[in-house]
Coordinates of C-alpha atoms in Angstrom, one line a residue:
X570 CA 27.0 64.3 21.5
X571 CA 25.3 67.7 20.6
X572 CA 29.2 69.1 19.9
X573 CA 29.8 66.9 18.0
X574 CA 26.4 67.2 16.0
X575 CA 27.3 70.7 15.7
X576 CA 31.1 70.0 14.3
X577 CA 30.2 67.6 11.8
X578 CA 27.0 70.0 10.7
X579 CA 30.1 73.1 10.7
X580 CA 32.6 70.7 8.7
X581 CA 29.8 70.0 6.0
X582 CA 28.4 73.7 5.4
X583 CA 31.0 74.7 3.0
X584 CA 29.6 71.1 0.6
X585 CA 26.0 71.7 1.3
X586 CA 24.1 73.2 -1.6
X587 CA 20.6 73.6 0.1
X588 CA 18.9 77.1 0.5
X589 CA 17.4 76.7 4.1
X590 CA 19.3 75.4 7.7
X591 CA 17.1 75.4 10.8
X592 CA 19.2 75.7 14.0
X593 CA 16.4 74.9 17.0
X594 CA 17.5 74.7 20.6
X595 CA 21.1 73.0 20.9
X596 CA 23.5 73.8 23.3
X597 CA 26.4 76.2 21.4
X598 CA 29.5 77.9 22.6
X599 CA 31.7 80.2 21.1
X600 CA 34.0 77.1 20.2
X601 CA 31.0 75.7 18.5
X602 CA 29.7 79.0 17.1
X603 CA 33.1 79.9 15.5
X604 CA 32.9 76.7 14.0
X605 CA 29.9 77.4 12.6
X606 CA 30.7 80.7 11.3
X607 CA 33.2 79.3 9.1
X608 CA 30.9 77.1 7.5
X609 CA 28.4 79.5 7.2
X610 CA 30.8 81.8 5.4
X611 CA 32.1 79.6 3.4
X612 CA 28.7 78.2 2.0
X613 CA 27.1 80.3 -1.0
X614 CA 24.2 78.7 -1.6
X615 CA 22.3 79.0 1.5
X616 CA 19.7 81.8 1.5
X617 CA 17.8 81.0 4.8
X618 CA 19.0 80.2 8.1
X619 CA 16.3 79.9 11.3
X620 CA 18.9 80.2 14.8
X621 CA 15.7 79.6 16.7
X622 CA 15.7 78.9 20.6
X623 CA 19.7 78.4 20.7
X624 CA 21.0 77.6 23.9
X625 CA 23.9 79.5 23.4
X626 CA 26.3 79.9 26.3
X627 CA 26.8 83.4 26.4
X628 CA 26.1 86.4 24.5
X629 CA 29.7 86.2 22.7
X630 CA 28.2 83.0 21.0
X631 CA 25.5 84.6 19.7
X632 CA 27.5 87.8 18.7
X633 CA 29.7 85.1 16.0
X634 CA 26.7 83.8 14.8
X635 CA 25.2 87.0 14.3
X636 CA 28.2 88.8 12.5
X637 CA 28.5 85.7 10.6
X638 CA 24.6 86.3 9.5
X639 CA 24.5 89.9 8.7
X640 CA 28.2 90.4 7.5
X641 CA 29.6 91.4 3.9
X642 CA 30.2 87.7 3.5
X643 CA 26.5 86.5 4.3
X644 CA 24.4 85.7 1.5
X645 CA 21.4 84.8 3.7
X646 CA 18.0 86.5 2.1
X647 CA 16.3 85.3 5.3
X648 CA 17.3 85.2 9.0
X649 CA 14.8 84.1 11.6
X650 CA 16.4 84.5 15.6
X651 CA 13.2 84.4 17.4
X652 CA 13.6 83.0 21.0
X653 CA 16.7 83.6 21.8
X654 CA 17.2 85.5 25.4
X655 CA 20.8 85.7 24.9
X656 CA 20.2 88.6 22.4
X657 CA 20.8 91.5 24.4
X658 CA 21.0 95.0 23.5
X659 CA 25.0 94.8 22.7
X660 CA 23.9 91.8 20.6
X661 CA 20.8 94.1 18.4
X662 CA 23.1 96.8 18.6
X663 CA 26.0 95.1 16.7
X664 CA 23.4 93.5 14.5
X665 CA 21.5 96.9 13.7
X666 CA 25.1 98.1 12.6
X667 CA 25.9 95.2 10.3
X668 CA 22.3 95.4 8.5
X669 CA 23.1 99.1 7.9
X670 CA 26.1 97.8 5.3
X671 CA 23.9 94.8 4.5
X672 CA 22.2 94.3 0.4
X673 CA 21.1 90.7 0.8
X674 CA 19.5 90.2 3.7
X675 CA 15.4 90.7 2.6
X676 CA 13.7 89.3 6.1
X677 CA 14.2 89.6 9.9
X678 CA 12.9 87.9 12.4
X679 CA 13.2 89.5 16.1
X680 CA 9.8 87.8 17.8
X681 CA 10.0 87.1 21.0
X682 CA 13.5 88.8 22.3
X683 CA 12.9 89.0 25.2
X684 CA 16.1 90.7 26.9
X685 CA 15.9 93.5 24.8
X686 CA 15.5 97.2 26.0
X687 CA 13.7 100.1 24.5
X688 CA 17.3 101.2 24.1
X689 CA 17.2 98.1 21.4
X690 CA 13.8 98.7 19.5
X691 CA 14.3 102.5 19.0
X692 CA 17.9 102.0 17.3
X693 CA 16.1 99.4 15.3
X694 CA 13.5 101.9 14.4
X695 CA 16.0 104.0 12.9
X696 CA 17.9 101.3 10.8
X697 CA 14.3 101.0 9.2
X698 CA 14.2 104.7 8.8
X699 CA 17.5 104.7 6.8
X700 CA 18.1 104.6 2.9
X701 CA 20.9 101.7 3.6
X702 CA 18.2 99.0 5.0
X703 CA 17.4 96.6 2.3
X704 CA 15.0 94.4 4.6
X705 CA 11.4 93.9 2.8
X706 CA 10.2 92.1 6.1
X707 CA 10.6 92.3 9.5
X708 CA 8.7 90.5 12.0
X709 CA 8.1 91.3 15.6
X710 CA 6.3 90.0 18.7
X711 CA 6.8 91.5 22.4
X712 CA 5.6 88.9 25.0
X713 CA 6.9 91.1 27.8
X714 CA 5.9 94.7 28.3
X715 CA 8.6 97.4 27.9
X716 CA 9.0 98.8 31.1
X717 CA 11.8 101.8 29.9
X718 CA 9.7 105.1 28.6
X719 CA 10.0 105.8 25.2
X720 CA 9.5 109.5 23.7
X721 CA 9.5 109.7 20.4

């Protein structure tokens, strides 16, 4: 029932002319999130998008979403991913990369990630650090305590 939620919300992107889509803890799989991806990419009007709390199946659901988000395609201002434990450092990584090559994208939102590394959080450090980030915002909570040293 929640596929098929997620297929007809896919199927209508491209149609929708709204500015803001808040996705909060349904069951996706790659299936589902390539789906999504192509209605998110093909939808120019949408400037905010909230993936919060997905239950997404695996980390290669999340990583279509993501590259779907911060892509040269995207034309999302905002992007909230807060909760989502399938974000792993391959996951920040990949997106650190595409918001290096990103102009659009204005706010992040990385609260409460919890299976990220200090591997994660110093690469996104130097993103920030770079001339080719156009984020205005970012917004960060750590619930856990990061147990990797970090020297700066």
């Amino acid at each position: 029932r929640e596929q098929n939620l997620v297929h007809q919300l896919a199927s209508a992107l491209p149609h929708l002319t709204i500015s803001e889509i808040t996705l909060t803890q349904i069951q996706v799989n790659v299936d589902d999130a390539r789906e999504l991806s192509r209605g998110l990419s093909q939808n120019k009007t949408l400037e905010s998008l909230r993936i919060t709390n997905l239950a997404a199946s695996s980390p290669e659901a999340m990583s279509i979403m993501i590259q779907t988000c911060v892509g040269p395609t995207s034309t999302l201002r905002e992007l909230y991913l807060y909760g989502n434990d399938t974000i792993t450092d391959t996951e920040m990584l990949m997106l650190l990369n595409l918001l290096e090559k990103n102009s659009t994208l204005n706010l992040l939102d990385l609260s409460t990630l919890s299976s990220l590394s200090s591997i994660s959080w110093l690469a996104l450090a130097r993103v920030l650090g770079s001339s080719h980030c156009s984020l205005k915002a970012l917004q960060v909570t750590v619930n856990e305590t990061i147990t990797d040293e970090v020297i700066i």
